[in-house]
GROMACS .gro file of C-alpha atoms in nm:
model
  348
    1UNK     CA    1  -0.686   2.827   3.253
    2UNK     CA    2  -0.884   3.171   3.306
    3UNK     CA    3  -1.165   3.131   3.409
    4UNK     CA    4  -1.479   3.340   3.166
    5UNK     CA    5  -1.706   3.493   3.426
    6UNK     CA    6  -1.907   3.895   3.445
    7UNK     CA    7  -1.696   4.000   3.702
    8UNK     CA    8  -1.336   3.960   3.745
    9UNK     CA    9  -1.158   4.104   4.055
   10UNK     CA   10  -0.851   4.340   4.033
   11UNK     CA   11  -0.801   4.382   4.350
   12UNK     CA   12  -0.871   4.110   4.673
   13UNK     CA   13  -0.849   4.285   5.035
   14UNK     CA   14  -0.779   4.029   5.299
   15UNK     CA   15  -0.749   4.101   5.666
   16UNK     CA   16  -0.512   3.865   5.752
   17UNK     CA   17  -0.600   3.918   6.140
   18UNK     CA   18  -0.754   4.159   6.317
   19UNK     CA   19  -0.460   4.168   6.591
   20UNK     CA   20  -0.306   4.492   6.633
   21UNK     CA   21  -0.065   4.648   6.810
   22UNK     CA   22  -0.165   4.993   6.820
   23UNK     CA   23  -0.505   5.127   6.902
   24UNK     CA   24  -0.564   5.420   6.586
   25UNK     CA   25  -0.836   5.644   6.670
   26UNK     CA   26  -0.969   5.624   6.298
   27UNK     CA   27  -0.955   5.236   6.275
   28UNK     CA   28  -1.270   5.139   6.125
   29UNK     CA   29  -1.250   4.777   6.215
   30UNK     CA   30  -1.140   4.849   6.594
   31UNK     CA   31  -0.852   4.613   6.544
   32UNK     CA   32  -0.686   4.494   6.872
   33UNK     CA   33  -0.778   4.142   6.924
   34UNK     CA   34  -0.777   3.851   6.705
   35UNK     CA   35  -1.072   3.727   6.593
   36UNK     CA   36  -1.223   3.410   6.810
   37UNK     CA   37  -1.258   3.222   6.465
   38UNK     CA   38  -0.990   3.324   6.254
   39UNK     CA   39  -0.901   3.085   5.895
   40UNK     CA   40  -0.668   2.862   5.937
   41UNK     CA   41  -0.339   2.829   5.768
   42UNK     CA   42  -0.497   2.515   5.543
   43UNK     CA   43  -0.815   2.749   5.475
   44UNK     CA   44  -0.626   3.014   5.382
   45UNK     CA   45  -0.367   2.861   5.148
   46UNK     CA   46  -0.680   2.678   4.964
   47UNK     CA   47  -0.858   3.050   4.947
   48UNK     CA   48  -0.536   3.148   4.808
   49UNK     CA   49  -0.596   2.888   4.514
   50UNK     CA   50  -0.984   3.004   4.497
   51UNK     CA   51  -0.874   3.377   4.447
   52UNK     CA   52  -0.679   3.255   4.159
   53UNK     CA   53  -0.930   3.089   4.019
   54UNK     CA   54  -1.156   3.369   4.001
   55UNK     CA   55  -0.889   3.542   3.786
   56UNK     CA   56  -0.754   3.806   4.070
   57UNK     CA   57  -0.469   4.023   3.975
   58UNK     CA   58  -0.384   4.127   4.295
   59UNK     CA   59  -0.420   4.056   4.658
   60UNK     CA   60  -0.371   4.308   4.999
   61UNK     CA   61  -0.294   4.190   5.306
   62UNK     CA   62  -0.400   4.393   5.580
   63UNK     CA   63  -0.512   4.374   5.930
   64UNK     CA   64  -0.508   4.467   6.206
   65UNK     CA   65  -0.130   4.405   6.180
   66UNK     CA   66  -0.043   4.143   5.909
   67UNK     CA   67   0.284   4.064   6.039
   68UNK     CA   68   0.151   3.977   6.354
   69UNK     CA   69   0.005   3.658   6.140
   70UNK     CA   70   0.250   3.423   6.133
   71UNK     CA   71   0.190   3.239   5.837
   72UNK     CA   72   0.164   3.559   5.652
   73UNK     CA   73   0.526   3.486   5.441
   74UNK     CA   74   0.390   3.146   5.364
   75UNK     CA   75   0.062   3.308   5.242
   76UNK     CA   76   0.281   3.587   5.041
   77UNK     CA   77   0.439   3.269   4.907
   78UNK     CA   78   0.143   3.098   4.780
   79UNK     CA   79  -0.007   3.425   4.645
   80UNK     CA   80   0.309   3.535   4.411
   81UNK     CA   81   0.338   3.151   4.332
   82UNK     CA   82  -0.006   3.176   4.180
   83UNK     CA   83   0.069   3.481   3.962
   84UNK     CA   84  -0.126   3.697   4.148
   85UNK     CA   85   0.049   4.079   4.282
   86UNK     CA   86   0.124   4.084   4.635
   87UNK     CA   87   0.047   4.403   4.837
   88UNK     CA   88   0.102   4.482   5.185
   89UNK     CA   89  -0.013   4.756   5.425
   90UNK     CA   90   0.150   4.710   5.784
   91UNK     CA   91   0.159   5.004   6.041
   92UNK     CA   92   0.585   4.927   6.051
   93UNK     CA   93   0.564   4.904   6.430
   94UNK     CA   94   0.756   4.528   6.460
   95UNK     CA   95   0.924   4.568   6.122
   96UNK     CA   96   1.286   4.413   6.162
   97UNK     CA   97   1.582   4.300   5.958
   98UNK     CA   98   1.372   3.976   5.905
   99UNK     CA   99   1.039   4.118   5.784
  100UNK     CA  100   1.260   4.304   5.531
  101UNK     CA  101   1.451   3.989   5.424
  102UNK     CA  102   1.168   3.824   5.367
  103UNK     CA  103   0.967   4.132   5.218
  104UNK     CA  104   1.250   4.176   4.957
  105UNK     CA  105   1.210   3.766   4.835
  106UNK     CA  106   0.832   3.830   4.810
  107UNK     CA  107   0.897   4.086   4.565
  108UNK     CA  108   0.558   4.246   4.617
  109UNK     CA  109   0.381   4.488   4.433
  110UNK     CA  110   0.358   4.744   4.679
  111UNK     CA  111   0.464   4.779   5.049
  112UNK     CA  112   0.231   5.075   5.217
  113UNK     CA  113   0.205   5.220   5.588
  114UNK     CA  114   0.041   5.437   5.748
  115UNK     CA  115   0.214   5.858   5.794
  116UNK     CA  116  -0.077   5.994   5.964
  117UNK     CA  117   0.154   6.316   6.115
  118UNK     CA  118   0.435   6.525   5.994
  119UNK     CA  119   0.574   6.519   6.409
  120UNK     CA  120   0.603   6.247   6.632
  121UNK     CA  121   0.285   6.400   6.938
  122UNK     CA  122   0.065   6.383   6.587
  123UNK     CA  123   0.153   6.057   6.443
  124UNK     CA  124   0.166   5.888   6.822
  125UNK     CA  125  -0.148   6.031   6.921
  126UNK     CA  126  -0.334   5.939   6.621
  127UNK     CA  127  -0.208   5.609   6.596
  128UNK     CA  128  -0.234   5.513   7.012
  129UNK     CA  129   0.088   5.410   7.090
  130UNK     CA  130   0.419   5.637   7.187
  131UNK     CA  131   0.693   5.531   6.987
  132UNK     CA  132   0.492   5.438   6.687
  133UNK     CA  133   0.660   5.748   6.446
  134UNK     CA  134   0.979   5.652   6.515
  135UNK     CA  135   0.890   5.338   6.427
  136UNK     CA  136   0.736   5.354   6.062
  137UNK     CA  137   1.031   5.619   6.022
  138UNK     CA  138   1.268   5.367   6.089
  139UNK     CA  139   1.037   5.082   5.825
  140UNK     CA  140   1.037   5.342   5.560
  141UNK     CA  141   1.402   5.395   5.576
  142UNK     CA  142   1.480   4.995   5.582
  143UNK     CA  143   1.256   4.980   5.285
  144UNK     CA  144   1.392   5.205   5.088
  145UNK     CA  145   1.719   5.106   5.180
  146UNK     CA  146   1.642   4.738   5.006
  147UNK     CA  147   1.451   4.867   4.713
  148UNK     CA  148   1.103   4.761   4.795
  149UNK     CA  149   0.867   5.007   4.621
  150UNK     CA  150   0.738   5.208   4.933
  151UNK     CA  151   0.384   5.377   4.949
  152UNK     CA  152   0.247   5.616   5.206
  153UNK     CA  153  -0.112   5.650   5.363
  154UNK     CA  154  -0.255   5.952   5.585
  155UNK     CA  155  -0.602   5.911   5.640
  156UNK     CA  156  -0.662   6.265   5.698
  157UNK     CA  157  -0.884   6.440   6.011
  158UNK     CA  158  -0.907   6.735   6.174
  159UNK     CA  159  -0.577   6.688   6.381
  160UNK     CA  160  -0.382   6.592   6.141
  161UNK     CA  161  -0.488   6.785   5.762
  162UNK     CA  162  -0.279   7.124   5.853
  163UNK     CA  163   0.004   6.880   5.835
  164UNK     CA  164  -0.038   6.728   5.512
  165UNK     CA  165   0.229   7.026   5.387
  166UNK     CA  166   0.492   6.896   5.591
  167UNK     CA  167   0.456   6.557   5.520
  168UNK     CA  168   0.503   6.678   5.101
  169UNK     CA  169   0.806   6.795   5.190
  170UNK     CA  170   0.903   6.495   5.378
  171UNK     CA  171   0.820   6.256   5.049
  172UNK     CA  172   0.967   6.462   4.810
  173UNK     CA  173   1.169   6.327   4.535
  174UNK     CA  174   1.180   6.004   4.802
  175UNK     CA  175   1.032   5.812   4.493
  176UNK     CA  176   0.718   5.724   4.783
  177UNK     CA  177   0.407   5.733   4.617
  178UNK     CA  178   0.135   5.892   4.831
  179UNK     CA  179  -0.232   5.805   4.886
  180UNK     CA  180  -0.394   6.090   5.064
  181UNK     CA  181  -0.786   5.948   5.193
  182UNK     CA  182  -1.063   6.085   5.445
  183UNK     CA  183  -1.105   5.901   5.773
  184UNK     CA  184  -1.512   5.827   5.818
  185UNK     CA  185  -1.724   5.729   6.188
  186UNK     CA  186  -1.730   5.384   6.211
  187UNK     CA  187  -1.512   5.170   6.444
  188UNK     CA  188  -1.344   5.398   6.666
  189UNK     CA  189  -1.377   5.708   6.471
  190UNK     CA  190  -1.509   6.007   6.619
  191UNK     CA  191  -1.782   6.195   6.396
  192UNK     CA  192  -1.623   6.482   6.564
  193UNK     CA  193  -1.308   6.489   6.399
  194UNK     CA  194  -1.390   6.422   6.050
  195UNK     CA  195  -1.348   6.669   5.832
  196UNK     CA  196  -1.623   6.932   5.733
  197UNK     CA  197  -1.717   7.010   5.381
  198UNK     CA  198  -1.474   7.324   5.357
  199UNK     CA  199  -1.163   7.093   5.463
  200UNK     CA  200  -1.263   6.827   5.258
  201UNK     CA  201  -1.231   7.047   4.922
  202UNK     CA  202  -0.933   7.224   5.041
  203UNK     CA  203  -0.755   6.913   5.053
  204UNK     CA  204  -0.867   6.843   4.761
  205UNK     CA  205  -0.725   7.100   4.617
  206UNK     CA  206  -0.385   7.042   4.760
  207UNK     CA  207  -0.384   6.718   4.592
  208UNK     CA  208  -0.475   6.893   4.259
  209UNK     CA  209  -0.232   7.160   4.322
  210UNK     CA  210   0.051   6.849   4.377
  211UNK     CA  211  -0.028   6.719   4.084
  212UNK     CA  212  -0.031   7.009   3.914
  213UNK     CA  213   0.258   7.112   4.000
  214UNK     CA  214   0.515   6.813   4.065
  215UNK     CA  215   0.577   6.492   3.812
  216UNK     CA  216   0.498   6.208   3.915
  217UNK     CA  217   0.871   6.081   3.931
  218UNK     CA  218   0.882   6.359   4.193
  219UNK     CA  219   0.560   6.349   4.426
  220UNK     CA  220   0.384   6.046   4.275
  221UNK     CA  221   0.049   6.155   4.504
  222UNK     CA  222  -0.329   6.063   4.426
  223UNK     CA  223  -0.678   6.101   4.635
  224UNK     CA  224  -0.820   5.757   4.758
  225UNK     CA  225  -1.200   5.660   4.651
  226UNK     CA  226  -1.332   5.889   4.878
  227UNK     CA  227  -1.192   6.189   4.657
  228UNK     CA  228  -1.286   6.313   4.297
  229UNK     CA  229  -1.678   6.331   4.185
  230UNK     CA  230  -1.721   6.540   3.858
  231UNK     CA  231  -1.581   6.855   4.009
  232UNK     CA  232  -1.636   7.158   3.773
  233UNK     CA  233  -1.257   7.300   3.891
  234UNK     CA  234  -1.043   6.960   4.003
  235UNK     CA  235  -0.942   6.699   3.797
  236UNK     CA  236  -1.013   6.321   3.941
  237UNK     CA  237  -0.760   6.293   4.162
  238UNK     CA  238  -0.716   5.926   4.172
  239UNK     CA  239  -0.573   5.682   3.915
  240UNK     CA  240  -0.848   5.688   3.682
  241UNK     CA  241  -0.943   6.021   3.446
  242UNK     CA  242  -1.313   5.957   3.576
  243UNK     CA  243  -1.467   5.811   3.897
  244UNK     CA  244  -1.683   5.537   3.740
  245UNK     CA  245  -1.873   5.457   4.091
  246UNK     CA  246  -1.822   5.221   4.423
  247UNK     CA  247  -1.594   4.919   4.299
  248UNK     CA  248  -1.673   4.700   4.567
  249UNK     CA  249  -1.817   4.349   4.411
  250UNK     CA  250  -1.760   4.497   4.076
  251UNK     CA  251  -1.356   4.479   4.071
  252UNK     CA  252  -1.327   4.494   4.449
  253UNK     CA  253  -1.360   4.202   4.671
  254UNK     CA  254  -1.226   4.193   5.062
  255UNK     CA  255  -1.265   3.920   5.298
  256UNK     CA  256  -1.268   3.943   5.678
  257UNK     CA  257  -1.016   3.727   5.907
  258UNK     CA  258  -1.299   3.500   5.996
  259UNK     CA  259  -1.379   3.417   5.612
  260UNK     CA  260  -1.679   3.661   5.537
  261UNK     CA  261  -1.698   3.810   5.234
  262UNK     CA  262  -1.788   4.161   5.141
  263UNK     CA  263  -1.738   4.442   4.908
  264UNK     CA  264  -1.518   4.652   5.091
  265UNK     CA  265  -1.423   4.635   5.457
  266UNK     CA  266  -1.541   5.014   5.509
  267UNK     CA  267  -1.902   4.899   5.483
  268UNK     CA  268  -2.131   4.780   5.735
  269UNK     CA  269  -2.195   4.370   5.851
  270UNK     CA  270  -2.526   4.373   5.643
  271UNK     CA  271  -2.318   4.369   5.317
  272UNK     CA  272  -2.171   4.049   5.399
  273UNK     CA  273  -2.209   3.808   5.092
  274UNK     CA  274  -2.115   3.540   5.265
  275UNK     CA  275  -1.855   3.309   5.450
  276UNK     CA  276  -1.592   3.081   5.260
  277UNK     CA  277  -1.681   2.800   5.524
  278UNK     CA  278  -2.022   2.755   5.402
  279UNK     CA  279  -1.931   2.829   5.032
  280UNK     CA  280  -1.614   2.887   4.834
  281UNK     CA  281  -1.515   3.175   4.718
  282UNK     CA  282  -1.533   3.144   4.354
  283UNK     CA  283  -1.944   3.067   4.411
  284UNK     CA  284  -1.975   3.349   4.632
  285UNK     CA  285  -1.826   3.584   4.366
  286UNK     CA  286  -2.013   3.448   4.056
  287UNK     CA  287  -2.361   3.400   4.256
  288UNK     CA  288  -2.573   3.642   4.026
  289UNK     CA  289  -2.778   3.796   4.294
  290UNK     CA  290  -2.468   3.882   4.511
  291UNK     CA  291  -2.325   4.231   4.557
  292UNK     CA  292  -2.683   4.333   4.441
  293UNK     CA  293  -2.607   4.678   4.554
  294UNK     CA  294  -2.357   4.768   4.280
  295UNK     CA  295  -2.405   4.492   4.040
  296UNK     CA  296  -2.789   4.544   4.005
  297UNK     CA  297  -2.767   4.947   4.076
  298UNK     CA  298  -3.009   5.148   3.882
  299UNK     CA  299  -3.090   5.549   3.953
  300UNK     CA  300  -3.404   5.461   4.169
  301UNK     CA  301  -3.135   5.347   4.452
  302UNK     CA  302  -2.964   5.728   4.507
  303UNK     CA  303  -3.035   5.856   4.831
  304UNK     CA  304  -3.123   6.225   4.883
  305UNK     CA  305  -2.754   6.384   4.834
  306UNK     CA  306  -2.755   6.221   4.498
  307UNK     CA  307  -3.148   6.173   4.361
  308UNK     CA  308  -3.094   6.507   4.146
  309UNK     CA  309  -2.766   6.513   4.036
  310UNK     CA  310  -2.666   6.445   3.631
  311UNK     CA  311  -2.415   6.229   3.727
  312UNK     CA  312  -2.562   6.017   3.917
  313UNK     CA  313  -2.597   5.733   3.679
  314UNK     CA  314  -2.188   5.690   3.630
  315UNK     CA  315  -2.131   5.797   4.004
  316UNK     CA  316  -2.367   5.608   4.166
  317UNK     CA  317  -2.369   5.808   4.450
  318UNK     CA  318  -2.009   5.820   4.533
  319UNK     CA  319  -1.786   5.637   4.752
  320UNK     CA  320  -2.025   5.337   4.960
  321UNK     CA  321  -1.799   5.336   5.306
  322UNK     CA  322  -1.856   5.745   5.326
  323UNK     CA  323  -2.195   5.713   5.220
  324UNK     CA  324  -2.312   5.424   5.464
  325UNK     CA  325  -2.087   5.570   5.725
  326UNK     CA  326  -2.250   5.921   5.747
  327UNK     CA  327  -2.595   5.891   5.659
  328UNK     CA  328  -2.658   5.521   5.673
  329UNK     CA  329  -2.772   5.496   5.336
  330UNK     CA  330  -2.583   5.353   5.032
  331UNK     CA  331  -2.522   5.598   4.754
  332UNK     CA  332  -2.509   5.925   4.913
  333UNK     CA  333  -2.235   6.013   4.972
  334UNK     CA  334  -2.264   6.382   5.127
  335UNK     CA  335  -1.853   6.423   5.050
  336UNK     CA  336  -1.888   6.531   4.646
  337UNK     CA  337  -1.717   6.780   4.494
  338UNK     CA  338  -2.011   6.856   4.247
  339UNK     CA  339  -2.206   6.877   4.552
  340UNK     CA  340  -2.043   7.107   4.759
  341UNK     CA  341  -1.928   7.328   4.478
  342UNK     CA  342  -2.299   7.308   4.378
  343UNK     CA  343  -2.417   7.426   4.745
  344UNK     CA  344  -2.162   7.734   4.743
  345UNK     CA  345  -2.308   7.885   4.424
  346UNK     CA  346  -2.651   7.856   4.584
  347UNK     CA  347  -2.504   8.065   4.915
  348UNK     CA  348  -2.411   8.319   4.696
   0.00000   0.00000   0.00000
């Protein structure tokens, strides 16, 4: 029976573990080593039945590494027996002929890793570990080869955006969709090798130009939540015609390996709702005054990138892990479109 409640979640992000196996120099969540208090299999497979009950469509597992879970087939399991979608992002570094096998029963919604160079001293670099490009070469081939329905993230920086080109021509007419996003500074992230204002709109205007210029059964390619705010010149580049604001809480919900709850795993500790140990998740996600920061927004809460702008009532200041990660403020997000097209007319 569904479940009538404000707020119902599309999408559930759950880092399975935060185990890892390679040490990326963007990784927000400095994955390496498990958590000391990770759920347990019984905790998990009953959040599994909370998550339903809250009328998810779909659930993520991520990490870390979620293979490097071992109960994450039996979770899968639980999740597709529920009727929820099944997602999975995995860096393809342990991938083998029985991760596939057992990918290919799951029958997930999406299978995505991580292309974050067009050559192998890129990719390795970025990602900490020689070897690793081979690697997710070698899981994108065995996953096409069995039919699962493949997606590709770069997290784009300065060492790695010149490359983006050859990586299109790599996924063309692959039938690999393509999420293009912006690394920020938190975890291990340099501030140093973000992008400045100028890359950041160039890329976006490769992604425009891609989707101007190849169908979507060609180069199926879109620009994460960190892409898109009421350009004058670009279209939104992600799924949506029009970037309705920060999700997280609203139709977003990720939970930590340990069982706390937040909005989205790019924001800070002190937007932790909660843990599922000390209360479900179903009462964590329908408690009125939680997610107060989107759920209770109002134009009063725009920092100073967004106070002025006319779109700041829809926008709500842009994307919340950007915003909180560069100026330590929700809703001002610095990385707009509007804004920086805004800031070259007053230049000239």
């Amino acid at each position: 029976m569904q479940r009538e409640q404000k707020y119902n979640p599309k999408q559930v992000v759950w880092e399975l573990t935060l185990k890892c196996n390679l040490r990326c120099i963007h990784c927000g969540s400095s994955a390496g080593k498990s958590r000391p208090d990770e759920l347990s299999t019984k905790e998990s497979l009953k959040l599994c039945k909370d998550l339903a009950e809250i009328n998810t469509d779909e659930v993520c597992f991520m990490g870390g590494e979620p293979f490097l879970r071992k109960e994450w087939y039996r979770l899968g399991r639980e999740v597709k027996d529920l009727g929820m979608k099944l997602l999975i992002i995995s860096n393809g570094y342990i991938v083998n002929d029985d991760i596939i096998s057992k990918l290919v029963n799951l029958e997930p919604y999406a299978v995505s890793t991580s292309l974050d160079g067009a050559t192998a001293k890129t990719h390795d670099h970025i990602r900490g570990v020689d070897g690793s490009f081979k690697k997710v070469m070698e899981f994108i081939s065995s996953s096409k080869k069995s039919d699962l329905p493949v997606t590709i993230i770069t997290t784009v920086n300065k060492l790695n955006f010149k490359e983006l080109p050859m990586i299109k021509d790599f996924l063309l007419k692959k039938n690999i969709a393509w999420q293009i996003q912006t690394a920020a500074p938190e975890g291990r992230f340099s501030k140093k090798l973000a992008l400045s204002k100028d890359e950041f709109y160039s890329v976006g205007l490769f992604i425009a130009s891609l989707q101007k210029q190849y169908k979507r059964k060609e180069l199926p390619v879109i620009g994460a939540h960190c892409f898109g705010y009421n350009s004058n010149h670009l279209p939104c580049l992600g799924l949506y015609p029009q970037w309705m604001g920060c999700q997280a809480g609203i139709s977003i919900l990720s939970i930590k390996s340990n069982g706390d709850v937040i909005g989205c795993l790019s924001t800070p500790d002190k937007y932790i709702e909660g843990n599922i140990r000390k209360r479900s998740i179903i009462d964590i996600w329908n408690d009125p005054n939680a997610f107060a920061y989107n759920r209770k927004f109002k134009l009063g809460d725009l920092g100073e990138n967004c106070r002025e702008c006319k779109y700041g009532e829809t926008c709500k200041g842009g994307c919340m892990g950007v915003s909180t990660a560069f100026t330590n403020k929700p809703h001002n997000d610095p990385y707009c479109f509007y804004k920086i097209e805004t800031e070259l007319l007053e230049k000239d």
